[in-house]
Coordinates of C-alpha atoms in Angstrom, one line a residue:
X232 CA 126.2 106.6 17.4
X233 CA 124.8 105.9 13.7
X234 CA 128.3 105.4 13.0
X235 CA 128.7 102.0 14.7
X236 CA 126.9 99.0 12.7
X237 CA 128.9 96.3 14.1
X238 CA 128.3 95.1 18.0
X239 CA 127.7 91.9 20.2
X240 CA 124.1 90.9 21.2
X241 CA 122.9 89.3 24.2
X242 CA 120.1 87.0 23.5
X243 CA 116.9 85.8 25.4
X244 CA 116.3 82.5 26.4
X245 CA 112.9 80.6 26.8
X246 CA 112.8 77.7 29.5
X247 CA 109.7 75.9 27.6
X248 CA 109.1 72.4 29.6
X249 CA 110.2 70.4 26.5
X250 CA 114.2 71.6 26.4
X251 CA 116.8 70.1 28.0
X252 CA 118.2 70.4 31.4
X253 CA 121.0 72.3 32.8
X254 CA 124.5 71.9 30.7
X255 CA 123.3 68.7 29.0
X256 CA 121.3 72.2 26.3
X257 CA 123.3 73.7 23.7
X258 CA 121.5 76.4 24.3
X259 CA 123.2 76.7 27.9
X260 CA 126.4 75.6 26.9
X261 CA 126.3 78.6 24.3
X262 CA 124.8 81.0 26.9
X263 CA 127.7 80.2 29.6
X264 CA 130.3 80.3 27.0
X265 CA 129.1 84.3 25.9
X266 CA 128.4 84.8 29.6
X267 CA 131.2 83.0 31.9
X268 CA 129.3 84.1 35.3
X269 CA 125.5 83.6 34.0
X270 CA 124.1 81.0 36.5
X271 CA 123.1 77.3 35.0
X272 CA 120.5 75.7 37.1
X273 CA 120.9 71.7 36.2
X274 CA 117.5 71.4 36.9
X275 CA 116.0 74.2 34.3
X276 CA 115.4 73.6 30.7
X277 CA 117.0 76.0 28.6
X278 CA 114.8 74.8 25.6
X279 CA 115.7 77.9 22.7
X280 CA 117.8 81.1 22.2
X281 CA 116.0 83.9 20.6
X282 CA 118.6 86.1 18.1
X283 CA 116.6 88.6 16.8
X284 CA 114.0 91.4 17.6
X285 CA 110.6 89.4 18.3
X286 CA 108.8 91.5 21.0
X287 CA 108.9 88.3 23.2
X288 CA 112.9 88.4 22.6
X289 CA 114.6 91.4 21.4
X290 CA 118.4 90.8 21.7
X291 CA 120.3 93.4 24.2
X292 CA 122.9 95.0 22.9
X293 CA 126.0 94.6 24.8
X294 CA 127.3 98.0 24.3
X295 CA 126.4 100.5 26.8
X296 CA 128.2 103.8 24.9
X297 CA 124.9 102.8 22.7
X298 CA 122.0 104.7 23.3
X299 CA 119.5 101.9 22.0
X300 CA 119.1 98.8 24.8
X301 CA 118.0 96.5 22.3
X302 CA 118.7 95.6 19.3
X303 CA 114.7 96.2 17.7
X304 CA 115.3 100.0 19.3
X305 CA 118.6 100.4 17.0
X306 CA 117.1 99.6 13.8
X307 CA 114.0 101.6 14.3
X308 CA 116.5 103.9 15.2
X309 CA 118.7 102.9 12.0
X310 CA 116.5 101.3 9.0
X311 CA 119.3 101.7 6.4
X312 CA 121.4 99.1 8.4
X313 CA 119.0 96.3 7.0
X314 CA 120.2 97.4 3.3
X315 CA 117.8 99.0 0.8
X316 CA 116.1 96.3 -0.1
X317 CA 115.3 94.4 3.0
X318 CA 114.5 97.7 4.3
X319 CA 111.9 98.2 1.5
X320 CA 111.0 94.8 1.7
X321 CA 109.7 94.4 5.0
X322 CA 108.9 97.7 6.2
X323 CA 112.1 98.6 8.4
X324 CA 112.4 95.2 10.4
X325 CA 114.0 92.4 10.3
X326 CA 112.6 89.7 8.8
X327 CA 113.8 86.7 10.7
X328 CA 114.3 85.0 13.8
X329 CA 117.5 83.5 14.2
X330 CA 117.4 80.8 17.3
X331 CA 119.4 77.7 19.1
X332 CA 116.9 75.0 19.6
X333 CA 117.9 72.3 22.0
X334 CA 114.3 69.5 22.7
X335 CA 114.4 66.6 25.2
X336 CA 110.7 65.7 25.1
X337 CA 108.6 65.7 22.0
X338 CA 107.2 69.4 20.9
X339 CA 103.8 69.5 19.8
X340 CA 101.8 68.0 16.0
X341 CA 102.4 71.1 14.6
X342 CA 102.1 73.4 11.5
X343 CA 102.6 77.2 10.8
X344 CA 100.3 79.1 8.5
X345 CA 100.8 80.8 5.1
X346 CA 100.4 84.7 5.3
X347 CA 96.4 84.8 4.2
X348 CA 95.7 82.4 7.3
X349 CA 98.0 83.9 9.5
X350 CA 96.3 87.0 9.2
X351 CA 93.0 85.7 9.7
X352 CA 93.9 83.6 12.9
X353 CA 95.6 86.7 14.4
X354 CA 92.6 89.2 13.5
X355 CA 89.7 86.0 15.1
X356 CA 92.1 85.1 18.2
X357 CA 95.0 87.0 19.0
X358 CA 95.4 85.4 22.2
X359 CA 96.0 82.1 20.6
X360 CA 97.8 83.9 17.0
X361 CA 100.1 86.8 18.5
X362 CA 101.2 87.5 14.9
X363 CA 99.8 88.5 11.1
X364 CA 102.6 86.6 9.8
X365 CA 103.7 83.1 7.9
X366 CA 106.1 81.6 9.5
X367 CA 108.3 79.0 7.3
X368 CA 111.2 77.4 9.4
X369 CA 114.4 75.6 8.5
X370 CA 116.4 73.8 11.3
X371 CA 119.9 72.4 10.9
X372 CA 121.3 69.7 13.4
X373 CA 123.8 70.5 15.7
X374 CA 123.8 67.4 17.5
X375 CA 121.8 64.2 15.9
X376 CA 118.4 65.4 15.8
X377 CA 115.2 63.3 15.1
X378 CA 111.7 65.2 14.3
X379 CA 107.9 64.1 12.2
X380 CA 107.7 66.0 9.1
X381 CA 105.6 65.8 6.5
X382 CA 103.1 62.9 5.5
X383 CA 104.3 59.2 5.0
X384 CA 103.8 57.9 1.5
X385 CA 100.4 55.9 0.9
X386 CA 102.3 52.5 1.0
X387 CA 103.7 53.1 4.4
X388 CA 100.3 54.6 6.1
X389 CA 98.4 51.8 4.5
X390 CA 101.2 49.3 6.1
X391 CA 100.0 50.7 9.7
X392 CA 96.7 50.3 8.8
X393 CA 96.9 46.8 8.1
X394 CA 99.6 45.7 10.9
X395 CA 97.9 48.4 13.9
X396 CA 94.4 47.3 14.2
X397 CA 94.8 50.3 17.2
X398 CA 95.3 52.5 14.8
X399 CA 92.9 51.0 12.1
X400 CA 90.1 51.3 14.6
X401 CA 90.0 55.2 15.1
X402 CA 90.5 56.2 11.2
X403 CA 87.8 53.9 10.6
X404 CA 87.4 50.9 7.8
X405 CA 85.4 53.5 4.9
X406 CA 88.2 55.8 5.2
X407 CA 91.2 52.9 4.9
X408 CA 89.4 51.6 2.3
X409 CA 89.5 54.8 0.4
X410 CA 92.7 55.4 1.1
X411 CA 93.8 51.6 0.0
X412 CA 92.1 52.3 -3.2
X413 CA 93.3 56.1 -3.9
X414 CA 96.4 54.7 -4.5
X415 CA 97.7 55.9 -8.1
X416 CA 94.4 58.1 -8.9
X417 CA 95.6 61.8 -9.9
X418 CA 93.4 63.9 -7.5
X419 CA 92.2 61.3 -5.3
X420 CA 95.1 60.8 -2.4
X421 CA 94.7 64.2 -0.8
X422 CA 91.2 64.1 0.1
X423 CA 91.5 60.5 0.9
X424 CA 94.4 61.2 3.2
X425 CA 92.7 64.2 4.7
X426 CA 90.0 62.2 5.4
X427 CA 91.6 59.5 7.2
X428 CA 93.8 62.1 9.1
X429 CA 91.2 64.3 10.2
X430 CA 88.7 61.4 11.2
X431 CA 91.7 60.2 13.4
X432 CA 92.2 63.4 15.4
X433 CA 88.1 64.0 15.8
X434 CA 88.3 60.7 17.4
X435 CA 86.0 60.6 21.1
X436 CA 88.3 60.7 23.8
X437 CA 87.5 57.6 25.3
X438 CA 88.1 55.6 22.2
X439 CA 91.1 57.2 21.8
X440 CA 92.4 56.7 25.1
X441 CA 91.5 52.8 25.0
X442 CA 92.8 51.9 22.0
X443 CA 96.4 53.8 23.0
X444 CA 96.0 52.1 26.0
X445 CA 95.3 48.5 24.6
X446 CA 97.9 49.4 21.8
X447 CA 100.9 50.4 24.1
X448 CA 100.2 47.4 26.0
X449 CA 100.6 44.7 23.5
X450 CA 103.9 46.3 22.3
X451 CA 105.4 46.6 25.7
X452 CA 104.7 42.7 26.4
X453 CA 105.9 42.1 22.2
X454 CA 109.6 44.1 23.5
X455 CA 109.4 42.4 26.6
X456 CA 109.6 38.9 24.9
X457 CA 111.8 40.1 22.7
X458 CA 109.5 40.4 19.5
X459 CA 110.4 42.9 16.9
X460 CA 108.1 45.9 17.1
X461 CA 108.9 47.8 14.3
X462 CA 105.6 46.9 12.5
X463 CA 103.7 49.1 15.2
X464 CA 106.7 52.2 15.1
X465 CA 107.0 50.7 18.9
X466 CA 110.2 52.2 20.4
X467 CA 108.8 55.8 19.4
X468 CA 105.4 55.1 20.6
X469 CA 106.3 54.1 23.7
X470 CA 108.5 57.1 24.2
X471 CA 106.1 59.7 23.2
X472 CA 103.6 57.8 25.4
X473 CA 105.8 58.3 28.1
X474 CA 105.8 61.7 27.9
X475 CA 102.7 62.6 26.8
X476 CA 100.0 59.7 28.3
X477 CA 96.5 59.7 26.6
X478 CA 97.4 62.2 23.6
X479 CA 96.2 61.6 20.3
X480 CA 99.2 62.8 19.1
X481 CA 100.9 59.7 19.9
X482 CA 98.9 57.7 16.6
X483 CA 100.5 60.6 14.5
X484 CA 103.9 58.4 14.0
X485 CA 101.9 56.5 11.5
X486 CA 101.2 59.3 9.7
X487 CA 103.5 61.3 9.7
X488 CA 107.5 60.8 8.2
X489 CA 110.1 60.2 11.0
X490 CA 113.4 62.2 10.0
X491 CA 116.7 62.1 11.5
X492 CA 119.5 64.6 10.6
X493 CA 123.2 64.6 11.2
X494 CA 125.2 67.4 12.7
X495 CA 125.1 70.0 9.3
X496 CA 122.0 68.8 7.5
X497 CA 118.6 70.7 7.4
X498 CA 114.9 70.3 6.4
X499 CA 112.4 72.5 5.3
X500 CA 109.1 73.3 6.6
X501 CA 106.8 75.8 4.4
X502 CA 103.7 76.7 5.0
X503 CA 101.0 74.4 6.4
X504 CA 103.2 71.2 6.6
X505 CA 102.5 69.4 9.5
X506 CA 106.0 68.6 11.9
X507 CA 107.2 67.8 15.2
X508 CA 110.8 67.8 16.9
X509 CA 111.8 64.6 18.8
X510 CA 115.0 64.9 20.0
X511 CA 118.2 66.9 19.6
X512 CA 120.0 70.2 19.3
X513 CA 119.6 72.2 15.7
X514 CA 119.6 75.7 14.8
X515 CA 116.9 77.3 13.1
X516 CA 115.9 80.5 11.3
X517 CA 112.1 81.4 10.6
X518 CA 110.3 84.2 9.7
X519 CA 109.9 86.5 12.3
X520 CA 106.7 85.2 14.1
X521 CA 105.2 82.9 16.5
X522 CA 102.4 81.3 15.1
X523 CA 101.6 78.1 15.8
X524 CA 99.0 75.9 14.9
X525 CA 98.9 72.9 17.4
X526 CA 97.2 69.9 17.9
X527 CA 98.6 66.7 19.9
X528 CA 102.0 66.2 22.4
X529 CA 101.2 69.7 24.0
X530 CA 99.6 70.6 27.3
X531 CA 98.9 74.3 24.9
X532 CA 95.9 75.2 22.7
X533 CA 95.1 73.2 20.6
X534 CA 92.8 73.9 17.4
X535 CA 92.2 70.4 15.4
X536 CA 90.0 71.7 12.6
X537 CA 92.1 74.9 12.2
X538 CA 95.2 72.1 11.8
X539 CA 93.1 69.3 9.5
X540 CA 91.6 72.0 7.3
X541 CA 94.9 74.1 6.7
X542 CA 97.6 70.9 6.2
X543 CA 99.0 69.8 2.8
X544 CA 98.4 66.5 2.2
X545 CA 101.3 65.8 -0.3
X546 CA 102.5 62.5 0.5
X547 CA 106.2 62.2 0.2
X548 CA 109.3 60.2 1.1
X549 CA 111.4 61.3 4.3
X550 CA 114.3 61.4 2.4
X551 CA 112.8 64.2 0.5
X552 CA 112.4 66.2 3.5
X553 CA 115.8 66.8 3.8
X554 CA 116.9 70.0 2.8
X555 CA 120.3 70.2 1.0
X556 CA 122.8 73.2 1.2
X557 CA 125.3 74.3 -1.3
X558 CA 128.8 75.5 -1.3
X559 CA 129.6 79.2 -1.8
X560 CA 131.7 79.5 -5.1
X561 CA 133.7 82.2 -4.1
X562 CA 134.5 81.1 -0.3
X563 CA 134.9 77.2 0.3
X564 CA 134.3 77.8 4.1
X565 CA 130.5 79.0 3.2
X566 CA 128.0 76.3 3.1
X567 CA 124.1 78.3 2.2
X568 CA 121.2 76.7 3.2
X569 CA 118.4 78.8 0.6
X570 CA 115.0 78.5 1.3
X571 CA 112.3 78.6 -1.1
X572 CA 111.0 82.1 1.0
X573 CA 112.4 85.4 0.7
X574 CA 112.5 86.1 4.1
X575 CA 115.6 84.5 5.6
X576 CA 119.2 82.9 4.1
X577 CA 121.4 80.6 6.7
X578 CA 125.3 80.5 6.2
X579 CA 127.2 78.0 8.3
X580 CA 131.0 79.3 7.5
X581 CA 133.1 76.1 8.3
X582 CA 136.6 77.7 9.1
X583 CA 139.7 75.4 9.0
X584 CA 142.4 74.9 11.3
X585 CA 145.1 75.9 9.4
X586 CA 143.4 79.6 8.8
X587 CA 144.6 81.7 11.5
X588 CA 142.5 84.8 9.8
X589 CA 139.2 84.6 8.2
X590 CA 137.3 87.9 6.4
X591 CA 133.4 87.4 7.4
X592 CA 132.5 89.2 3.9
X593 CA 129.7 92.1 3.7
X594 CA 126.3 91.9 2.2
X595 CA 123.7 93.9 1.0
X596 CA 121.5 92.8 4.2
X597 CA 121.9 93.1 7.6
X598 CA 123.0 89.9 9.2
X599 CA 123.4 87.9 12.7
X600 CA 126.6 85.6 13.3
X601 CA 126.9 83.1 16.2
X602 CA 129.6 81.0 16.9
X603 CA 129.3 77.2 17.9
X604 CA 133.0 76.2 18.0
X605 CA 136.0 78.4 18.5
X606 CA 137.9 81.4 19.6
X607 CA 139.0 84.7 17.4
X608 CA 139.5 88.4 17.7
X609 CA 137.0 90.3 15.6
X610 CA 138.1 93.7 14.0
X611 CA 135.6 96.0 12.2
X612 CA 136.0 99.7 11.0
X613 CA 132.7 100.4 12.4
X614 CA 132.6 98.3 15.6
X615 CA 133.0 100.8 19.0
X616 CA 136.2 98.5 19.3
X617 CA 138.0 95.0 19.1
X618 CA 135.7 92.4 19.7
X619 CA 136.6 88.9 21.5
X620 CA 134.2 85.8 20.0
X621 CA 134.4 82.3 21.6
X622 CA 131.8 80.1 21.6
X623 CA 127.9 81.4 22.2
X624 CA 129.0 84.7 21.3
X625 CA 126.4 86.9 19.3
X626 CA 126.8 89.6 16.3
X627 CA 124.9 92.0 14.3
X628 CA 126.9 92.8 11.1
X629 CA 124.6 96.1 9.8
X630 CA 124.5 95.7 5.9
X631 CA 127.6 96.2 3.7
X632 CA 130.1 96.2 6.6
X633 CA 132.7 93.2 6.9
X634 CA 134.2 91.3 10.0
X635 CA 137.9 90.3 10.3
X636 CA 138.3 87.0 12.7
X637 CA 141.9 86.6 14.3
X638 CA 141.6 83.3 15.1
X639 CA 143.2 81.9 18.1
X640 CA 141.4 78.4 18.4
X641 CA 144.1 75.6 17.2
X642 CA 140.9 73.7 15.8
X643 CA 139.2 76.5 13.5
X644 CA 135.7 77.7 13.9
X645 CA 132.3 76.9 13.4
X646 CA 129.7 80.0 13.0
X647 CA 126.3 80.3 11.6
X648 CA 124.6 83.7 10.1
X649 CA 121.6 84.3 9.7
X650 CA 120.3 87.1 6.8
X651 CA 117.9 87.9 4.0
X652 CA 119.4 87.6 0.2
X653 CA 116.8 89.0 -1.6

């Protein structure tokens, strides 16, 4: 069965607390339109779809004339169908983890660690680190989609500081001082920024709680007569309050950049830069792990000095956050989104109504494609036999093998593939 390199995937979903319910989830719209009798419970969060082999979701293959169930069994089975170089690359697997993300409450302050960490955190606590690996992301909206990421410039922290007195009071005045004063010193803003940020989150609980308490308080009585509350951040504060009462995390909106994307824009997150999604449907691709460093919004483990020591403290814009992708110059329908990592490349291939046939071309990596909008016929000399796509469906496209779409949608199509251009 070596022979056949081309074949559709069914993919795992994980109903974390935080996703959205029942058919208002891209993640089960997409899983009911690959599945027409799968069962949607409109009380269930469907919260992410794994594509990829992570032990906690290795795709099935939907094929049962192949011998392999899932889709990590085939290419232990079948290295060469990563290409030579991915293969050599990253020992026979695959290196990422290709997933639908769709977040109705706030996921946790967050960062992922570089490799050297990684493999310390997994080797002291396993149970908290499953995996040796980094774990940069990239997530690109679907839907509008709001998230943290990456530290506020000085100016704007310093702002809170002076109009939060909530907020002023658990960083402390030495440390807003040295903040204040860091300003435009080479060397300086880091450690003053660290400083501030980690005295926050070592904060006594009962402080903590208080001044949230007082602070969420005087904004809902500032809304209620109609006062502008933007000075405070109020209309996210109260919503994360909402759904996370008492958590520290809450004071990390004046820290931390709010970013919103727009159906086809992305951002970046490398190594150690702290993040949190909001709101919204987006897919993502990572490196294939699942380590997570958390430490506010989440009922999970949470490890603040792990977090506060590891961060990077670069203060930065939010516009710079976002992450810009580039049209292919030898297919106008292939928009890349190329992280600075080796280990994954994202294609969204933007097919036009008026194409009634579209070539899905061959690389020298193995590759997964999922489709968000439309319907086609897909032909391959090394699939087991034609294959129908609509919307939700899942493929694996082995290295150097190409994909005809017979497109029978009147509006076009809209797929994204995941691979490795090394």
């Amino acid at each position: 069965m070596a022979d056949f390199r081309v074949f559709p995937l069914s993919c795992v979903v994980q109903n974390y607390a935080w996703g959205k319910l029942g058919l208002d989830s891209e993640v089960a719209q997409l899983v009911l339109g690959s599945d027409p009798v799968a069962v949607v419970e409109e009380d269930k969060p469907y919260a992410e779809l794994w594509m990829g082999t992570h032990p906690k979701g290795d795709a099935i293959i939907k094929d049962n004339r192949i011998s392999q169930k899932t889709l990590g069994q085939w290419i232990a089975h079948h290295p060469g169908c990563l290409g030579s170089k991915v293969k050599d690359t990253f020992q026979g697997q695959l290196p990422f983890l290709f997933k639908v993300l769709s977040v109705n409450t706030a996921l946790s302050i967050q960062a992922h660690p570089n490799k050297e960490l990684a493999a310390k955190l997994h080797a002291q606590f396993p149970e908290h680190y499953p995996d040796d690996n980094h774990k940069p992301e990239m997530a690109i909206a679907l839907t509008h989609f709001e998230g943290l990421c990456g530290f506020r410039p000085v100016e704007e922290i310093v702002g809170f500081l002076n109009s939060v007195p909530e907020f002023h009071a658990l960083v402390g005045n030495e440390a807003a001082e040295q903040l204040q004063g860091s300003r435009g010193q080479v060397g300086c803003v880091g450690p003053a920024l660290k400083k501030c940020f980690t005295r926050m989150m070592n904060c006594e609980k009962k402080v903590f709680v208080d001044q949230l308490n007082m602070l969420v308080k005087r904004v809902t009585e500032e809304a209620a007569t109609g006062k502008d509350t933007s000075g405070s951040n109020g209309e996210l504060l109260l919503r994360l309050h909402s759904q996370f009462p008492g958590d520290i995390g809450c004071f990390s909106i004046y820290f931390l950049n709010r970013v919103t994307l727009e159906p086809g824009e992305a951002m970046f997150l490398g190594a150690n830069e702290p993040h949190a999604y909001l709101f919204g449907d987006c897919i993502e691709c990572m490196a294939c792990s699942d380590n997570t460093v958390r430490a506010g919004l989440t009922p999970k483990f949470i490890d603040v000095h792990t977090l506060c020591e590891m961060l990077d403290y670069s203060p930065a814009p939010a516009s710079s956050k976002l992450f810009p992708c580039v049209q292919d110059p030898s297919d106008p329908c292939v928009f890349l989104y190329d992280p600075p990592v080796p280990d994954f490349t994202v294609m969204r291939i933007q097919v036009p109504a008026s194409a009634k046939q579209y070539l899905v071309a061959p690389l020298d990596c193995a590759g997964i494609l999922l489709v968000v909008k439309g319907e086609a016929t897909a032909t391959s000399g090394t699939a087991l036999s034609d294959l129908p796509l609509h919307r939700g469906s899942v493929l694996f496209i082995s290295a150097n093998e190409s994909v005809s779409l017979h497109i029978s949608s009147p509006s076009g199509m809209t797929l994204f593939r995941a691979c490795c251009l090394l």
